[in-house]
PDB file of C-alpha atoms in Angstrom:
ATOM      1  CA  UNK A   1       2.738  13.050  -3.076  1.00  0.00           C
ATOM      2  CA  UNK A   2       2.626  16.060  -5.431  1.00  0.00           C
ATOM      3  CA  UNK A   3       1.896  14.066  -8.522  1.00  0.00           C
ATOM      4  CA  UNK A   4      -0.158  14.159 -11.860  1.00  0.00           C
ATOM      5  CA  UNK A   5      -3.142  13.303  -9.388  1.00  0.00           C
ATOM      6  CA  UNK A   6      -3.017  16.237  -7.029  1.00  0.00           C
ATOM      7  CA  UNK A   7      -3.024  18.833 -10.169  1.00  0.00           C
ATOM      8  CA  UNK A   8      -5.707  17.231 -11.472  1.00  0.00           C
ATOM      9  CA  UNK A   9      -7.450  19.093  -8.677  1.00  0.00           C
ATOM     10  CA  UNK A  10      -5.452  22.385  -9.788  1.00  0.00           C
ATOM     11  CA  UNK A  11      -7.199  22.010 -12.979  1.00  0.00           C
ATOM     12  CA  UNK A  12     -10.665  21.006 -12.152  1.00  0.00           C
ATOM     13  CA  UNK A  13     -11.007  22.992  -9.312  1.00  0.00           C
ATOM     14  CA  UNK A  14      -8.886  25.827  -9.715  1.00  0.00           C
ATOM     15  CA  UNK A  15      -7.127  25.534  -6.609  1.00  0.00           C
ATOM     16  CA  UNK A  16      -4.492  22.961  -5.174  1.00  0.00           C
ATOM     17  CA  UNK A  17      -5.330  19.836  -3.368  1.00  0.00           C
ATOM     18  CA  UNK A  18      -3.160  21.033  -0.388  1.00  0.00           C
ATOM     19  CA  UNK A  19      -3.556  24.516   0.758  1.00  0.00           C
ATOM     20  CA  UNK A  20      -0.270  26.338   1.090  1.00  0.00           C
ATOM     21  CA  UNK A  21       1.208  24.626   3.962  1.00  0.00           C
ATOM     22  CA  UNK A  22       2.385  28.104   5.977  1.00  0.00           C
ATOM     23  CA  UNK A  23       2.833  28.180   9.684  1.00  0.00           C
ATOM     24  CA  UNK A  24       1.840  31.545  11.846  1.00  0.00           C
ATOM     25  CA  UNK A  25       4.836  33.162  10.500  1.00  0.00           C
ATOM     26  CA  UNK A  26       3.830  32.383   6.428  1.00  0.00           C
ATOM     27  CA  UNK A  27       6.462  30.172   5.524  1.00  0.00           C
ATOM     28  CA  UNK A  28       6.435  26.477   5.018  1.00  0.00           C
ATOM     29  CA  UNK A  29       5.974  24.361   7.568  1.00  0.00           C
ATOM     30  CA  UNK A  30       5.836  20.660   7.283  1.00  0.00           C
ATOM     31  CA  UNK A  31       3.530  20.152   9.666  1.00  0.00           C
ATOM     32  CA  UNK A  32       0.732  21.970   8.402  1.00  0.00           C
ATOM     33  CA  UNK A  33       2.000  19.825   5.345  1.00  0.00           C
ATOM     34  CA  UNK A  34       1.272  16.207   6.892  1.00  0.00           C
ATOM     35  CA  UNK A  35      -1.329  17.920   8.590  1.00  0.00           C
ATOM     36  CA  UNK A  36      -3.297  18.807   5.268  1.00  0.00           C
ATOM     37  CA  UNK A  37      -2.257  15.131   3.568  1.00  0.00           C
ATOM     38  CA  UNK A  38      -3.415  13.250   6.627  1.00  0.00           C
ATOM     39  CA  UNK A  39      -6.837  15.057   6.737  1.00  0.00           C
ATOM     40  CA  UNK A  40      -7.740  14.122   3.069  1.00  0.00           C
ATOM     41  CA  UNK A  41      -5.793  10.517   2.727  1.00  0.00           C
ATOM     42  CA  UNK A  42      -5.988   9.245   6.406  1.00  0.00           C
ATOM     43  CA  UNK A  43      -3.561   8.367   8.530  1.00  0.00           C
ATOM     44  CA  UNK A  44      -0.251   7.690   7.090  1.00  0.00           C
ATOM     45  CA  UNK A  45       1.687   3.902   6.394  1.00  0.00           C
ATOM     46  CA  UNK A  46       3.946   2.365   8.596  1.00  0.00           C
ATOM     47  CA  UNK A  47       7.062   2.986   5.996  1.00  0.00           C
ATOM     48  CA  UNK A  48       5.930   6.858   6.128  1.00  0.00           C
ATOM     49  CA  UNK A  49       6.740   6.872  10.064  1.00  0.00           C
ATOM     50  CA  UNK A  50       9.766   4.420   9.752  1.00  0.00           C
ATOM     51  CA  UNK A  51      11.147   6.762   7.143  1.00  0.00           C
ATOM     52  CA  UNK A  52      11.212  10.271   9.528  1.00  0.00           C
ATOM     53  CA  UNK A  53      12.394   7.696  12.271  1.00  0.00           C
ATOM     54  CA  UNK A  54      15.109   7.028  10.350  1.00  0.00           C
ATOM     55  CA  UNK A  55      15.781  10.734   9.381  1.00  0.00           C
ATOM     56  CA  UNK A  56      15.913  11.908  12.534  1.00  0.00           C
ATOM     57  CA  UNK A  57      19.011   9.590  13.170  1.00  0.00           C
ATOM     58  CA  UNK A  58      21.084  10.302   9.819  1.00  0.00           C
ATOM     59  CA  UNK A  59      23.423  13.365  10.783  1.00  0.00           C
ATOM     60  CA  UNK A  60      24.650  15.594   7.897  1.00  0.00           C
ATOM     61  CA  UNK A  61      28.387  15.759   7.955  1.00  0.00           C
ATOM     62  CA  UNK A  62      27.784  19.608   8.270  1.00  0.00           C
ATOM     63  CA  UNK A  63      25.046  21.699   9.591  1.00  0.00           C
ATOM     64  CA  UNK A  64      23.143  23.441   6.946  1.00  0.00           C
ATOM     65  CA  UNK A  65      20.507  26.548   7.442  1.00  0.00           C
ATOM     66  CA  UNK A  66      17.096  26.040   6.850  1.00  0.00           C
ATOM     67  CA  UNK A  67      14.729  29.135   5.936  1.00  0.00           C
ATOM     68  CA  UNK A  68      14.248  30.354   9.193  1.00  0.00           C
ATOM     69  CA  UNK A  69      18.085  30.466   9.216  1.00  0.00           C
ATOM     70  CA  UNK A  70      18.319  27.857  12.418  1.00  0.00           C
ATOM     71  CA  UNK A  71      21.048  25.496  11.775  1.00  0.00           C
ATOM     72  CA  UNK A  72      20.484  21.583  10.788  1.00  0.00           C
ATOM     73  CA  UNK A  73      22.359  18.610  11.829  1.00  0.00           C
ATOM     74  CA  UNK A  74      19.139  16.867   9.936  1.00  0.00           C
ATOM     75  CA  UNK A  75      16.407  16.852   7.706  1.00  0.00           C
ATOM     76  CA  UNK A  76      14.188  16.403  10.203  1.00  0.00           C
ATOM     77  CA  UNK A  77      15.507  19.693  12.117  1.00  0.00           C
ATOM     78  CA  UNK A  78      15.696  21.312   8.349  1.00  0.00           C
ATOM     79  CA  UNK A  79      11.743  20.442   7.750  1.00  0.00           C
ATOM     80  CA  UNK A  80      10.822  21.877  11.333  1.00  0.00           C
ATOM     81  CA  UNK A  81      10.958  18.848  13.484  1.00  0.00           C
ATOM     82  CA  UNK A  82      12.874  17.086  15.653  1.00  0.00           C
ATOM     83  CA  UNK A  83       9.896  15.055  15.021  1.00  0.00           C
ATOM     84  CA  UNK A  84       6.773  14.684  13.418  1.00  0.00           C
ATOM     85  CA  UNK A  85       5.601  11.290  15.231  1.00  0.00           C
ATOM     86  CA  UNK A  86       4.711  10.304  18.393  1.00  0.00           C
ATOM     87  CA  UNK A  87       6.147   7.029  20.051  1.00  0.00           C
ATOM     88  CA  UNK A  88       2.711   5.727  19.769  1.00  0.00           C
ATOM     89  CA  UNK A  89       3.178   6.610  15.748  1.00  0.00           C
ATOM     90  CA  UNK A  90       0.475   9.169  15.474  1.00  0.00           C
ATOM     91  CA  UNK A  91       1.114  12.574  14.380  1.00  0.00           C
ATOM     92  CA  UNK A  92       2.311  14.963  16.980  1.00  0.00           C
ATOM     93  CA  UNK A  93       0.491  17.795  15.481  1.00  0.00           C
ATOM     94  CA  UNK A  94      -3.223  16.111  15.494  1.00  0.00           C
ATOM     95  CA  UNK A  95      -4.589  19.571  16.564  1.00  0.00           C
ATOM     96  CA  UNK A  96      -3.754  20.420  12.635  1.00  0.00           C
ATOM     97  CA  UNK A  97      -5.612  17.441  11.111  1.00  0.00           C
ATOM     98  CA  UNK A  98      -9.110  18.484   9.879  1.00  0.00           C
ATOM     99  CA  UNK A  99     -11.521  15.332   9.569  1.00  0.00           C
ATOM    100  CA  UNK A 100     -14.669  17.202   8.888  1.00  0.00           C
ATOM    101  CA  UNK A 101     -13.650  17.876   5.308  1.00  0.00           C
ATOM    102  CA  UNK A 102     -13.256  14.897   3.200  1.00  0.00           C
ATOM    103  CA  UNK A 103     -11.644  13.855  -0.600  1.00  0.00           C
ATOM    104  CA  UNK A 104     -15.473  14.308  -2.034  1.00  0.00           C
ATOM    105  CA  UNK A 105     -15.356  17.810  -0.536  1.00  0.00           C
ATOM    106  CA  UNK A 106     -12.822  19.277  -2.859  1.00  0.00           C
ATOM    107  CA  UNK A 107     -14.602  18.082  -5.915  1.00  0.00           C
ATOM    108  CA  UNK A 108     -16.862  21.295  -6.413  1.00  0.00           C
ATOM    109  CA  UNK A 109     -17.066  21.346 -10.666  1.00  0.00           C
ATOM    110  CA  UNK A 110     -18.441  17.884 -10.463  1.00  0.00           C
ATOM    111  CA  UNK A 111     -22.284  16.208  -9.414  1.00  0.00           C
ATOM    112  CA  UNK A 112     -23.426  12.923  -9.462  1.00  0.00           C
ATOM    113  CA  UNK A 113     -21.968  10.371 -11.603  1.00  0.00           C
ATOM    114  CA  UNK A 114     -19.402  12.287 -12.456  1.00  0.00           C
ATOM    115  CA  UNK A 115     -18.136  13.493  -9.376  1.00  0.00           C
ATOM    116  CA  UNK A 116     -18.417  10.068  -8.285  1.00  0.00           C
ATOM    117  CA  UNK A 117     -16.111   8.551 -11.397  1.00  0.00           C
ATOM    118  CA  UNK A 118     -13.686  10.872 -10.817  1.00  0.00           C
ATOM    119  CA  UNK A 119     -12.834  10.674  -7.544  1.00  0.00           C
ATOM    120  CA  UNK A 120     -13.386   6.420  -7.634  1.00  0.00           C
ATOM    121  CA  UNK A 121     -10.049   7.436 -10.995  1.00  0.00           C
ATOM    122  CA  UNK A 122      -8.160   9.527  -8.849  1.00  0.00           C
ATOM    123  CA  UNK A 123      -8.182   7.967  -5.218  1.00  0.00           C
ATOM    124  CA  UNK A 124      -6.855   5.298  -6.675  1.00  0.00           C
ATOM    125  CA  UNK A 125      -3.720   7.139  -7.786  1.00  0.00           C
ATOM    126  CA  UNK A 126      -3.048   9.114  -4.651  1.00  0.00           C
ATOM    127  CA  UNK A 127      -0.714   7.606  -2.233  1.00  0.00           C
ATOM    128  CA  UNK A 128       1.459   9.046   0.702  1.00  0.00           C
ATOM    129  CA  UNK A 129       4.820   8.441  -1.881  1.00  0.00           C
ATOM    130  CA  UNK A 130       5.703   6.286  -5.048  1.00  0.00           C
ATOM    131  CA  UNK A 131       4.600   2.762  -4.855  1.00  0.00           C
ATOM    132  CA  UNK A 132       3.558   3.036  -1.394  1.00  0.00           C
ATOM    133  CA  UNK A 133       1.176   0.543   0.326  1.00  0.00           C
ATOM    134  CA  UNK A 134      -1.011   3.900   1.478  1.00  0.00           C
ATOM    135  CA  UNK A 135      -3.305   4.324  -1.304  1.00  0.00           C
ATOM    136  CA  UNK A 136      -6.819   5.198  -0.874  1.00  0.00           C
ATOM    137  CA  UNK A 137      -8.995   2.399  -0.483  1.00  0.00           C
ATOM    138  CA  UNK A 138     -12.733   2.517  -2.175  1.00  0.00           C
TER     139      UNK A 138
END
């Protein structure tokens, strides 16, 4: 996701698209991460959920420490899970998501036509990964 589109908004705006994705305890956490993406793009694709399905079955061949030194047997334990997604495929942490604020709300620098131009460009580039089918629609 963290592509020539999101820092656009780091140089328009002066600030980052996504807000430093920190937990309580200040350090990353991934899902204040999906959180953040799934307030300003919407819900995420199918092949998004599929994808952390499928990582929380691939075992490492060893366990691995991730930065809160707790040891991994996955990427999904690594990134803070077990899981991110409910059986029902929503996100488990909905009490992150923040729908008040929407895409046009980060455009500050920008009125009118412009504003309007801009975000029309560059919601057309964001997606939840490369080549996904989760693009913004108009």
């Amino acid at each position: 996701m963290h592509t020539h589109t999101t820092r656009m908004w780091n140089l328009l705006e002066d600030m980052s698209l996504f807000e430093r994705p920190a937990g309580d305890d200040g350090e990353y956490d991934a899902h204040v991460h999906l959180a953040q993406m799934a307030s300003l793009l919407g819900d995420p694709p199918k092949l998004v959920i599929e994808r952390e399905r499928l990582l929380r079955q691939n075992r490492l061949k060893k366990s691995i420490l991730n930065v809160r030194g707790k040891e991994c047997m996955n990427m999904n334990e690594f990134w803070g899970g077990p899981s991110f997604f409910d059986d029902d495929d929503s996100i488990m942490r909905k009490d992150l998501i923040r729908r008040e604020i929407t895409l046009a709300d980060t455009v500050k620098h920008l009125q009118g036509d412009d504003k309007e131009h801009f975000l029309d460009f560059a919601s057309g580039m964001l997606e939840w990964f490369r080549g996904s089918e989760g693009r913004l629609s108009n």
